PDB file of C-alpha atoms in Angstrom:
ATOM      1  CA  MET A   1      25.684  32.561  13.322  1.00 32.00           C
ATOM      2  CA  CYS A   2      26.632  31.468  16.847  1.00 36.00           C
ATOM      3  CA  LEU A   3      23.968  31.121  19.472  1.00 39.00           C
ATOM      4  CA  PRO A   4      25.332  31.133  23.046  1.00 39.00           C
ATOM      5  CA  VAL A   5      23.790  28.754  25.550  1.00 44.00           C
ATOM      6  CA  ALA A   6      23.313  29.506  29.237  1.00 48.00           C
ATOM      7  CA  PRO A   7      25.779  27.627  31.503  1.00 51.00           C
ATOM      8  CA  ALA A   8      23.086  25.475  33.116  1.00 54.00           C
ATOM      9  CA  ARG A   9      21.650  24.566  29.730  1.00 52.00           C
ATOM     10  CA  ASP A  10      25.178  23.908  28.462  1.00 52.00           C
ATOM     11  CA  ARG A  11      25.779  21.355  31.230  1.00 55.00           C
ATOM     12  CA  GLU A  12      22.454  19.657  30.492  1.00 55.00           C
ATOM     13  CA  LEU A  13      23.243  19.392  26.798  1.00 53.00           C
ATOM     14  CA  ARG A  14      26.701  18.016  27.474  1.00 54.00           C
ATOM     15  CA  ARG A  15      25.293  15.352  29.807  1.00 52.00           C
ATOM     16  CA  ALA A  16      22.681  14.466  27.198  1.00 52.00           C
ATOM     17  CA  GLY A  17      25.295  13.998  24.493  1.00 53.00           C
ATOM     18  CA  ILE A  18      25.612  17.278  22.583  1.00 60.00           C
ATOM     19  CA  ALA A  19      29.268  18.158  23.007  1.00 51.00           C
ATOM     20  CA  ARG A  20      29.369  21.823  22.052  1.00 47.00           C
ATOM     21  CA  SER A  21      27.917  24.713  24.062  1.00 38.00           C
ATOM     22  CA  TYR A  22      26.943  26.684  20.987  1.00 39.00           C
ATOM     23  CA  ALA A  23      25.618  25.844  17.569  1.00 40.00           C
ATOM     24  CA  VAL A  24      26.913  27.158  14.280  1.00 41.00           C
ATOM     25  CA  LEU A  25      23.650  27.452  12.412  1.00 44.00           C
ATOM     26  CA  THR A  26      22.963  28.017   8.759  1.00 41.00           C
ATOM     27  CA  PRO A  27      20.632  30.876   7.847  1.00 41.00           C
ATOM     28  CA  GLN A  28      16.933  30.086   8.005  1.00 43.00           C
ATOM     29  CA  LYS A  29      15.739  28.219   4.916  1.00 46.00           C
ATOM     30  CA  THR A  30      12.288  29.213   3.784  1.00 40.00           C
ATOM     31  CA  ALA A  31       9.817  27.765   1.340  1.00 39.00           C
ATOM     32  CA  THR A  32      10.083  30.914  -0.787  1.00 36.00           C
ATOM     33  CA  ARG A  33      13.831  30.519  -1.241  1.00 36.00           C
ATOM     34  CA  TYR A  34      14.005  26.751  -1.488  1.00 34.00           C
ATOM     35  CA  ARG A  35      11.451  24.495  -3.118  1.00 43.00           C
ATOM     36  CA  PHE A  36      12.540  21.647  -0.838  1.00 61.00           C
ATOM     37  CA  VAL A  37      12.534  21.898   2.973  1.00 78.00           C
ATOM     38  CA  MET A  38      13.568  18.641   4.605  1.00 86.00           C
ATOM     39  CA  ARG A  39      11.228  17.219   7.225  1.00 89.00           C
ATOM     40  CA  ILE A  40      13.030  15.441  10.054  1.00 94.00           C
ATOM     41  CA  LEU A  41      11.647  13.060  12.668  1.00 95.00           C
ATOM     42  CA  VAL A  42      13.659  12.871  15.917  1.00 96.00           C
ATOM     43  CA  VAL A  43      13.094   9.716  17.988  1.00 96.00           C
ATOM     44  CA  GLU A  44      14.813  10.274  21.341  1.00 95.00           C
ATOM     45  CA  ASP A  45      13.607   9.493  24.870  1.00 93.00           C
ATOM     46  CA  GLU A  46      16.027  11.785  26.751  1.00 92.00           C
ATOM     47  CA  PRO A  47      14.107  15.101  27.106  1.00 93.00           C
ATOM     48  CA  VAL A  48      17.116  17.425  27.163  1.00 93.00           C
ATOM     49  CA  LEU A  49      18.748  15.845  24.130  1.00 92.00           C
ATOM     50  CA  ARG A  50      15.419  15.664  22.289  1.00 93.00           C
ATOM     51  CA  GLU A  51      14.708  19.350  22.907  1.00 93.00           C
ATOM     52  CA  GLY A  52      18.270  20.279  22.012  1.00 93.00           C
ATOM     53  CA  LEU A  53      18.029  18.451  18.686  1.00 94.00           C
ATOM     54  CA  VAL A  54      14.705  20.116  17.900  1.00 95.00           C
ATOM     55  CA  ASP A  55      16.150  23.553  18.690  1.00 94.00           C
ATOM     56  CA  LEU A  56      19.291  22.907  16.660  1.00 93.00           C
ATOM     57  CA  LEU A  57      17.566  21.516  13.579  1.00 94.00           C
ATOM     58  CA  SER A  58      14.717  24.018  13.634  1.00 93.00           C
ATOM     59  CA  GLY A  59      17.243  26.822  13.900  1.00 92.00           C
ATOM     60  CA  ALA A  60      18.994  25.404  10.833  1.00 92.00           C
ATOM     61  CA  GLY A  61      15.769  25.758   8.860  1.00 91.00           C
ATOM     62  CA  TYR A  62      14.397  22.213   8.910  1.00 92.00           C
ATOM     63  CA  GLU A  63      10.868  21.122   9.760  1.00 91.00           C
ATOM     64  CA  VAL A  64      11.219  18.973  12.865  1.00 94.00           C
ATOM     65  CA  GLU A  65       8.902  16.611  14.731  1.00 94.00           C
ATOM     66  CA  ALA A  66      10.001  14.758  17.859  1.00 95.00           C
ATOM     67  CA  VAL A  67       8.665  11.692  19.677  1.00 95.00           C
ATOM     68  CA  SER A  68       9.914   9.994  22.825  1.00 94.00           C
ATOM     69  CA  ASP A  69       9.507   6.233  22.344  1.00 95.00           C
ATOM     70  CA  GLY A  70       9.977   3.531  19.763  1.00 94.00           C
ATOM     71  CA  HIS A  71       6.312   2.812  19.167  1.00 93.00           C
ATOM     72  CA  ALA A  72       5.594   6.449  18.351  1.00 93.00           C
ATOM     73  CA  GLY A  73       8.690   6.496  16.166  1.00 94.00           C
ATOM     74  CA  VAL A  74       7.369   3.626  14.047  1.00 92.00           C
ATOM     75  CA  THR A  75       3.904   5.176  13.768  1.00 89.00           C
ATOM     76  CA  ARG A  76       5.066   8.651  12.782  1.00 90.00           C
ATOM     77  CA  GLY A  77       7.909   7.368  10.622  1.00 89.00           C
ATOM     78  CA  ARG A  78       5.473   5.352   8.525  1.00 82.00           C
ATOM     79  CA  GLU A  79       2.782   7.978   8.268  1.00 77.00           C
ATOM     80  CA  GLY A  80       4.379  11.390   8.747  1.00 67.00           C
ATOM     81  CA  GLY A  81       5.957  11.940   5.318  1.00 75.00           C
ATOM     82  CA  HIS A  82       9.403  12.711   6.764  1.00 85.00           C
ATOM     83  CA  ASP A  83      12.579  12.924   4.687  1.00 87.00           C
ATOM     84  CA  LEU A  84      14.967  11.821   7.453  1.00 93.00           C
ATOM     85  CA  VAL A  85      14.716  10.018  10.792  1.00 96.00           C
ATOM     86  CA  ILE A  86      17.245  10.662  13.560  1.00 96.00           C
ATOM     87  CA  LEU A  87      16.889   7.587  15.742  1.00 95.00           C
ATOM     88  CA  ASP A  88      18.334   6.829  19.161  1.00 93.00           C
ATOM     89  CA  LEU A  89      19.382   3.235  19.746  1.00 91.00           C
ATOM     90  CA  MET A  90      18.116   2.907  23.327  1.00 90.00           C
ATOM     91  CA  LEU A  91      14.383   3.636  23.463  1.00 93.00           C
ATOM     92  CA  PRO A  92      11.411   2.571  25.602  1.00 92.00           C
ATOM     93  CA  LYS A  93       8.648   0.308  24.192  1.00 90.00           C
ATOM     94  CA  LEU A  94      10.656  -0.596  21.087  1.00 91.00           C
ATOM     95  CA  ASP A  95      14.426  -0.281  20.815  1.00 92.00           C
ATOM     96  CA  GLY A  96      16.078   1.557  17.962  1.00 92.00           C
ATOM     97  CA  ILE A  97      17.030  -1.618  16.102  1.00 92.00           C
ATOM     98  CA  GLU A  98      13.411  -2.810  15.972  1.00 92.00           C
ATOM     99  CA  VAL A  99      12.204   0.670  14.978  1.00 93.00           C
ATOM    100  CA  CYS A 100      14.795   0.802  12.201  1.00 92.00           C
ATOM    101  CA  GLN A 101      13.800  -2.622  10.856  1.00 89.00           C
ATOM    102  CA  ARG A 102      10.098  -1.768  10.808  1.00 88.00           C
ATOM    103  CA  LEU A 103      10.638   1.594   9.137  1.00 88.00           C
ATOM    104  CA  ARG A 104      12.929   0.022   6.565  1.00 84.00           C
ATOM    105  CA  MET A 105      10.243  -2.540   5.691  1.00 79.00           C
ATOM    106  CA  ALA A 106       7.488   0.095   5.467  1.00 76.00           C
ATOM    107  CA  ARG A 107       9.522   2.808   3.714  1.00 79.00           C
ATOM    108  CA  PRO A 108      12.622   1.303   2.074  1.00 76.00           C
ATOM    109  CA  ALA A 109      13.941   4.636   0.796  1.00 78.00           C
ATOM    110  CA  LEU A 110      13.573   6.582   4.066  1.00 85.00           C
ATOM    111  CA  PRO A 111      17.019   7.763   5.304  1.00 91.00           C
ATOM    112  CA  ILE A 112      17.788   6.840   8.923  1.00 93.00           C
ATOM    113  CA  LEU A 113      20.581   8.395  10.996  1.00 94.00           C
ATOM    114  CA  MET A 114      21.191   6.437  14.194  1.00 92.00           C
ATOM    115  CA  LEU A 115      22.576   7.810  17.471  1.00 90.00           C
ATOM    116  CA  THR A 116      24.871   5.358  19.288  1.00 84.00           C
ATOM    117  CA  ALA A 117      27.092   5.362  22.371  1.00 78.00           C
ATOM    118  CA  ARG A 118      30.764   6.169  21.885  1.00 62.00           C
ATOM    119  CA  GLY A 119      32.900   3.106  21.226  1.00 66.00           C
ATOM    120  CA  ALA A 120      29.940   0.732  20.936  1.00 70.00           C
ATOM    121  CA  GLU A 121      31.102  -0.837  17.676  1.00 79.00           C
ATOM    122  CA  ALA A 122      28.674  -3.732  17.998  1.00 82.00           C
ATOM    123  CA  ASP A 123      25.760  -1.291  18.212  1.00 80.00           C
ATOM    124  CA  LYS A 124      26.947   0.522  15.105  1.00 81.00           C
ATOM    125  CA  VAL A 125      27.180  -2.731  13.184  1.00 85.00           C
ATOM    126  CA  ARG A 126      23.729  -3.829  14.385  1.00 84.00           C
ATOM    127  CA  GLY A 127      22.234  -0.492  13.375  1.00 83.00           C
ATOM    128  CA  LEU A 128      23.768  -0.548   9.901  1.00 85.00           C
ATOM    129  CA  LYS A 129      22.683  -4.149   9.340  1.00 86.00           C
ATOM    130  CA  ALA A 130      19.157  -3.260  10.496  1.00 85.00           C
ATOM    131  CA  GLY A 131      18.959  -0.643   7.760  1.00 86.00           C
ATOM    132  CA  ALA A 132      20.429   2.593   9.148  1.00 89.00           C
ATOM    133  CA  ASP A 133      22.164   4.727   6.533  1.00 90.00           C
ATOM    134  CA  ASP A 134      24.628   6.418   8.886  1.00 90.00           C
ATOM    135  CA  TYR A 135      25.348   6.900  12.579  1.00 88.00           C
ATOM    136  CA  VAL A 136      26.637   9.530  14.987  1.00 89.00           C
ATOM    137  CA  THR A 137      28.242   8.633  18.317  1.00 87.00           C
ATOM    138  CA  LYS A 138      27.396  10.414  21.556  1.00 84.00           C
ATOM    139  CA  PRO A 139      28.535  12.893  22.634  1.00 82.00           C
ATOM    140  CA  PHE A 140      28.547  14.519  19.221  1.00 85.00           C
ATOM    141  CA  GLY A 141      29.438  17.975  18.030  1.00 87.00           C
ATOM    142  CA  VAL A 142      26.724  20.027  16.412  1.00 87.00           C
ATOM    143  CA  ARG A 143      28.945  20.755  13.399  1.00 89.00           C
ATOM    144  CA  GLU A 144      29.283  17.045  12.705  1.00 90.00           C
ATOM    145  CA  LEU A 145      25.558  16.389  13.124  1.00 92.00           C
ATOM    146  CA  LEU A 146      24.558  19.281  10.868  1.00 93.00           C
ATOM    147  CA  ALA A 147      27.104  18.205   8.259  1.00 92.00           C
ATOM    148  CA  ARG A 148      25.596  14.720   8.156  1.00 92.00           C
ATOM    149  CA  VAL A 149      22.060  16.090   7.973  1.00 93.00           C
ATOM    150  CA  GLU A 150      23.079  18.442   5.168  1.00 92.00           C
ATOM    151  CA  ALA A 151      24.550  15.479   3.278  1.00 90.00           C
ATOM    152  CA  PHE A 152      21.173  13.741   3.461  1.00 88.00           C
ATOM    153  CA  GLU A 153      19.511  16.974   2.346  1.00 87.00           C
ATOM    154  CA  ARG A 154      21.769  17.271  -0.711  1.00 84.00           C
ATOM    155  CA  ARG A 155      20.994  13.689  -1.620  1.00 81.00           C
ATOM    156  CA  ALA A 156      17.254  14.240  -1.243  1.00 74.00           C
ATOM    157  CA  ARG A 157      17.281  17.477  -3.258  1.00 73.00           C
ATOM    158  CA  SER A 158      19.231  15.846  -6.081  1.00 65.00           C
ATOM    159  CA  MET A 159      16.732  13.028  -6.454  1.00 60.00           C
ATOM    160  CA  PRO A 160      13.853  13.571  -8.884  1.00 52.00           C
ATOM    161  CA  SER A 161      10.555  14.008  -7.109  1.00 51.00           C
ATOM    162  CA  ALA A 162       8.342  10.948  -7.315  1.00 48.00           C
ATOM    163  CA  PRO A 163       4.791  11.707  -6.223  1.00 53.00           C
ATOM    164  CA  GLU A 164       3.057   8.745  -4.650  1.00 72.00           C
ATOM    165  CA  VAL A 165       0.269   8.443  -7.178  1.00 85.00           C
ATOM    166  CA  LEU A 166      -1.420   5.122  -7.944  1.00 88.00           C
ATOM    167  CA  THR A 167      -4.227   4.362 -10.359  1.00 90.00           C
ATOM    168  CA  ALA A 168      -6.675   1.473 -10.346  1.00 92.00           C
ATOM    169  CA  ASP A 169     -10.100   0.871 -11.890  1.00 92.00           C
ATOM    170  CA  GLY A 170     -10.646   4.519 -12.784  1.00 92.00           C
ATOM    171  CA  ALA A 171      -9.536   5.849  -9.398  1.00 94.00           C
ATOM    172  CA  GLN A 172      -6.395   7.899  -8.790  1.00 93.00           C
ATOM    173  CA  PHE A 173      -4.768   7.782  -5.374  1.00 93.00           C
ATOM    174  CA  ASP A 174      -2.508  10.636  -4.309  1.00 89.00           C
ATOM    175  CA  LEU A 175      -0.963   9.048  -1.239  1.00 84.00           C
ATOM    176  CA  GLY A 176       1.114  12.116  -0.455  1.00 77.00           C
ATOM    177  CA  ARG A 177      -2.002  14.305  -0.260  1.00 80.00           C
ATOM    178  CA  HIS A 178      -4.145  11.549   1.304  1.00 86.00           C
ATOM    179  CA  VAL A 179      -6.901  11.768  -1.294  1.00 91.00           C
ATOM    180  CA  VAL A 180      -8.568   9.540  -3.896  1.00 95.00           C
ATOM    181  CA  GLU A 181     -10.106  11.026  -7.045  1.00 95.00           C
ATOM    182  CA  ARG A 182     -12.815   9.410  -9.138  1.00 93.00           C
ATOM    183  CA  ASN A 183     -14.835  11.161 -11.842  1.00 91.00           C
ATOM    184  CA  GLY A 184     -13.361  14.503 -10.795  1.00 91.00           C
ATOM    185  CA  ASP A 185     -14.445  14.161  -7.162  1.00 93.00           C
ATOM    186  CA  GLU A 186     -11.835  14.005  -4.399  1.00 94.00           C
ATOM    187  CA  THR A 187     -12.376  12.052  -1.184  1.00 94.00           C
ATOM    188  CA  PRO A 188      -9.986  12.389   1.765  1.00 93.00           C
ATOM    189  CA  LEU A 189      -8.204   9.326   3.122  1.00 91.00           C
ATOM    190  CA  THR A 190      -6.918   8.822   6.651  1.00 87.00           C
ATOM    191  CA  ALA A 191      -3.247   8.061   7.233  1.00 81.00           C
ATOM    192  CA  ARG A 192      -4.159   4.502   8.154  1.00 85.00           C
ATOM    193  CA  GLU A 193      -6.114   4.018   4.942  1.00 91.00           C
ATOM    194  CA  VAL A 194      -3.130   5.346   3.005  1.00 88.00           C
ATOM    195  CA  GLY A 195      -0.916   2.922   4.906  1.00 87.00           C
ATOM    196  CA  ILE A 196      -3.134   0.007   3.907  1.00 92.00           C
ATOM    197  CA  LEU A 197      -3.131   1.026   0.243  1.00 93.00           C
ATOM    198  CA  ARG A 198       0.618   1.566   0.221  1.00 88.00           C
ATOM    199  CA  TRP A 199       1.320  -1.809   1.849  1.00 88.00           C
ATOM    200  CA  LEU A 200      -1.070  -3.782  -0.358  1.00 92.00           C
ATOM    201  CA  HIS A 201       0.273  -2.138  -3.515  1.00 90.00           C
ATOM    202  CA  ARG A 202       3.879  -2.741  -2.501  1.00 85.00           C
ATOM    203  CA  HIS A 203       3.091  -6.426  -1.979  1.00 88.00           C
ATOM    204  CA  ARG A 204       0.584  -6.727  -4.801  1.00 88.00           C
ATOM    205  CA  SER A 205       2.026 -10.030  -6.033  1.00 86.00           C
ATOM    206  CA  ARG A 206       0.542 -11.882  -3.054  1.00 91.00           C
ATOM    207  CA  GLY A 207      -2.172 -11.874  -0.427  1.00 93.00           C
ATOM    208  CA  VAL A 208      -1.497  -9.982   2.800  1.00 92.00           C
ATOM    209  CA  GLU A 209      -2.634 -11.415   6.120  1.00 92.00           C
ATOM    210  CA  ARG A 210      -4.571  -9.310   8.604  1.00 90.00           C
ATOM    211  CA  SER A 211      -1.843  -9.804  11.211  1.00 88.00           C
ATOM    212  CA  GLU A 212       0.679  -8.392   8.744  1.00 87.00           C
ATOM    213  CA  LEU A 213      -1.429  -5.256   8.258  1.00 88.00           C
ATOM    214  CA  LEU A 214      -1.783  -4.908  12.012  1.00 85.00           C
ATOM    215  CA  GLU A 215       1.984  -5.052  12.447  1.00 79.00           C
ATOM    216  CA  HIS A 216       3.039  -2.838   9.561  1.00 78.00           C
ATOM    217  CA  VAL A 217       0.171  -0.324   9.352  1.00 81.00           C
ATOM    218  CA  TRP A 218      -1.119  -0.222  12.934  1.00 77.00           C
ATOM    219  CA  GLY A 219       2.313  -0.936  14.444  1.00 69.00           C
ATOM    220  CA  THR A 220       0.736  -3.543  16.740  1.00 69.00           C
ATOM    221  CA  ILE A 221       1.757  -7.113  17.407  1.00 64.00           C
ATOM    222  CA  GLY A 222      -0.416  -9.302  19.588  1.00 57.00           C
ATOM    223  CA  SER A 223      -4.047  -9.641  20.508  1.00 54.00           C
ATOM    224  CA  LEU A 224      -5.688  -6.684  18.721  1.00 55.00           C
ATOM    225  CA  GLN A 225      -8.777  -8.147  17.063  1.00 58.00           C
ATOM    226  CA  THR A 226      -8.437  -8.796  13.334  1.00 65.00           C
ATOM    227  CA  ARG A 227     -12.036  -7.558  12.966  1.00 83.00           C
ATOM    228  CA  THR A 228     -10.546  -4.083  13.283  1.00 86.00           C
ATOM    229  CA  VAL A 229      -8.781  -4.590   9.958  1.00 90.00           C
ATOM    230  CA  ASP A 230     -12.016  -5.755   8.331  1.00 92.00           C
ATOM    231  CA  MET A 231     -13.914  -2.707   9.579  1.00 92.00           C
ATOM    232  CA  THR A 232     -11.230  -0.352   8.266  1.00 94.00           C
ATOM    233  CA  ILE A 233     -11.169  -2.110   4.893  1.00 96.00           C
ATOM    234  CA  ALA A 234     -14.990  -1.888   4.671  1.00 95.00           C
ATOM    235  CA  LYS A 235     -14.863   1.887   5.244  1.00 95.00           C
ATOM    236  CA  LEU A 236     -12.003   2.242   2.768  1.00 96.00           C
ATOM    237  CA  ARG A 237     -13.975   0.382   0.095  1.00 97.00           C
ATOM    238  CA  GLN A 238     -16.862   2.808   0.503  1.00 96.00           C
ATOM    239  CA  LYS A 239     -14.461   5.574  -0.520  1.00 96.00           C
ATOM    240  CA  ILE A 240     -12.532   3.965  -3.355  1.00 96.00           C
ATOM    241  CA  GLU A 241     -14.565   1.236  -5.058  1.00 96.00           C
ATOM    242  CA  ARG A 242     -17.090   1.672  -7.869  1.00 94.00           C
ATOM    243  CA  ASP A 243     -19.210  -0.956  -6.120  1.00 95.00           C
ATOM    244  CA  PRO A 244     -18.102  -1.608  -2.520  1.00 94.00           C
ATOM    245  CA  ALA A 245     -20.091  -4.867  -2.527  1.00 94.00           C
ATOM    246  CA  SER A 246     -17.970  -6.140  -5.452  1.00 94.00           C
ATOM    247  CA  PRO A 247     -14.535  -4.599  -4.871  1.00 95.00           C
ATOM    248  CA  THR A 248     -11.840  -4.662  -7.548  1.00 95.00           C
ATOM    249  CA  ILE A 249      -9.097  -2.592  -5.884  1.00 96.00           C
ATOM    250  CA  VAL A 250      -8.825  -3.927  -2.321  1.00 96.00           C
ATOM    251  CA  THR A 251     -10.010  -7.498  -2.643  1.00 95.00           C
ATOM    252  CA  THR A 252     -10.344 -10.452  -0.294  1.00 94.00           C
ATOM    253  CA  VAL A 253      -8.192 -13.587  -0.507  1.00 93.00           C
ATOM    254  CA  THR A 254     -10.063 -16.464   1.107  1.00 91.00           C
ATOM    255  CA  GLY A 255      -8.216 -17.906   4.081  1.00 89.00           C
ATOM    256  CA  VAL A 256      -5.471 -15.296   3.850  1.00 91.00           C
ATOM    257  CA  GLY A 257      -6.598 -11.667   4.055  1.00 93.00           C
ATOM    258  CA  TYR A 258      -6.487  -8.976   1.386  1.00 95.00           C
ATOM    259  CA  ARG A 259      -4.610  -8.011  -1.726  1.00 95.00           C
ATOM    260  CA  TRP A 260      -4.358  -5.273  -4.336  1.00 94.00           C
ATOM    261  CA  GLY A 261      -6.722  -6.234  -7.188  1.00 88.00           C
ATOM    262  CA  TRP A 262      -7.721  -9.692  -8.400  1.00 69.00           C
ATOM    263  CA  ALA A 263     -11.120  -9.994  -6.728  1.00 51.00           C
ATOM    264  CA  ASP A 264     -11.823 -13.267  -4.916  1.00 46.00           C
ATOM    265  CA  ASP A 265     -14.722 -12.851  -2.538  1.00 40.00           C
ATOM    266  CA  THR A 266     -15.879 -10.078  -0.248  1.00 39.00           C
ATOM    267  CA  VAL A 267     -16.440  -9.596   3.419  1.00 39.00           C
ATOM    268  CA  SER A 268     -20.156  -8.973   3.876  1.00 37.00           C
ATOM    269  CA  ASP A 269     -21.511  -6.403   6.261  1.00 37.00           C
ATOM    270  CA  ASP A 270     -22.986  -9.235   8.352  1.00 37.00           C
ATOM    271  CA  THR A 271     -19.524 -10.556   9.158  1.00 36.00           C
ATOM    272  CA  LEU A 272     -18.431  -7.120  10.395  1.00 36.00           C
ATOM    273  CA  SER A 273     -20.875  -6.796  13.266  1.00 35.00           C
ATOM    274  CA  GLY A 274     -19.673  -6.954  16.846  1.00 37.00           C
ATOM    275  CA  ASP A 275     -17.190  -5.172  19.060  1.00 38.00           C
ATOM    276  CA  THR A 276     -13.976  -3.878  17.538  1.00 41.00           C
ATOM    277  CA  VAL A 277     -11.180  -1.553  18.449  1.00 41.00           C
ATOM    278  CA  SER A 278     -12.272   1.937  17.382  1.00 39.00           C
ATOM    279  CA  ASP A 279     -10.690   3.024  14.112  1.00 43.00           C
ATOM    280  CA  ASP A 280     -12.917   5.849  12.794  1.00 40.00           C
ATOM    281  CA  ALA A 281     -10.367   8.577  13.250  1.00 36.00           C
ATOM    282  CA  ASP A 282      -7.381   6.273  13.759  1.00 42.00           C
ATOM    283  CA  SER A 283      -7.429   6.586  17.520  1.00 36.00           C
ATOM    284  CA  THR A 284      -3.640   6.537  17.654  1.00 37.00           C
ATOM    285  CA  GLY A 285      -3.620   9.934  15.939  1.00 39.00           C
ATOM    286  CA  ALA A 286      -3.121   8.665  12.404  1.00 42.00           C
ATOM    287  CA  SER A 287      -6.011  10.638  10.982  1.00 38.00           C
ATOM    288  CA  ASP A 288      -4.001  13.827  10.763  1.00 37.00           C
TER     289      ASP A 288
END
C-alpha cells in the first residue's frame, strides 16, 4: 500500500533524513491476528523526522512511543517495556552513545537500532561498540528501515517468552505487570520500584550503592540527595516485606547501600526524616 505525501511534507522529510516521498507499508497488524505486536521507542530530537518515523511505524502496525532527548530516552527505555529502540546519535541532554550504554547496562537484551550520518564510519563503530545491534545511515529509505525493523520483529517473535517473574520470601513479583503478590493479594508497584527490584536482583551477588541506583533507576548523576533512595526503599518495603522493620528481600548493606536478600541492618524511620526530592508518584512520570 503506497501512501502519497504532500510536496511540502515530502521536502521536510527529505531534509530530515527520510529519503523516499512515499512509504510502502505492510497491512495493519492487530492483536487479534498476531499474539505479538512489537513496541518501539523512537528517540529523535528533530521534530519532522520524529513525526515521520512515528507515522511510518504506526502505519506498519507497530506500537510506537517517541521522545525528543537523551534523558527521556534512557528513562522510557528502562521503564517502558519496549521491544526495540530506534536511537539517533546526536541528541540533547545525553548523546546517543551515552543513552545506548545506559540502556545496555539496564536492559542487556533490548535491541537498539542507531541512526547515524552518512559516511560517518567512526560514529557507526562507536555506536556498535556502545551496544547498538544495527544502524541505519541518514538519509535512509523507508523500505530499508522497515526491513531492518521487521528483522528485529522476526527475532523477537522467534524467542520464547520469558515473563519477568521473581520470587522471594513468599512473595511473587511480576515485573512486567508491575505487581507483587503475597498470600493471594496483589499490590501495585510503580515503575521506579520495579526498576529498583530489577537492578538489585540483577546484581544480587553484591551490595548496590545509592548513587548507582540513582544513575541506573532514576537516570540521574550528580547532587540528587541519596535520602530520596532511602525514602523510596522504605515505601517499597511496606509493599513487599512480611515485616518492613526486619526486611529479608531488599536489605541494607552497612556502609554501602542495598542488596537483594541477605539482611544486614535496616534503615529506621527516624533516619528518613527531613527534606527529600518527591518520589511518591515518581515525579518524572515513572508511575505509569
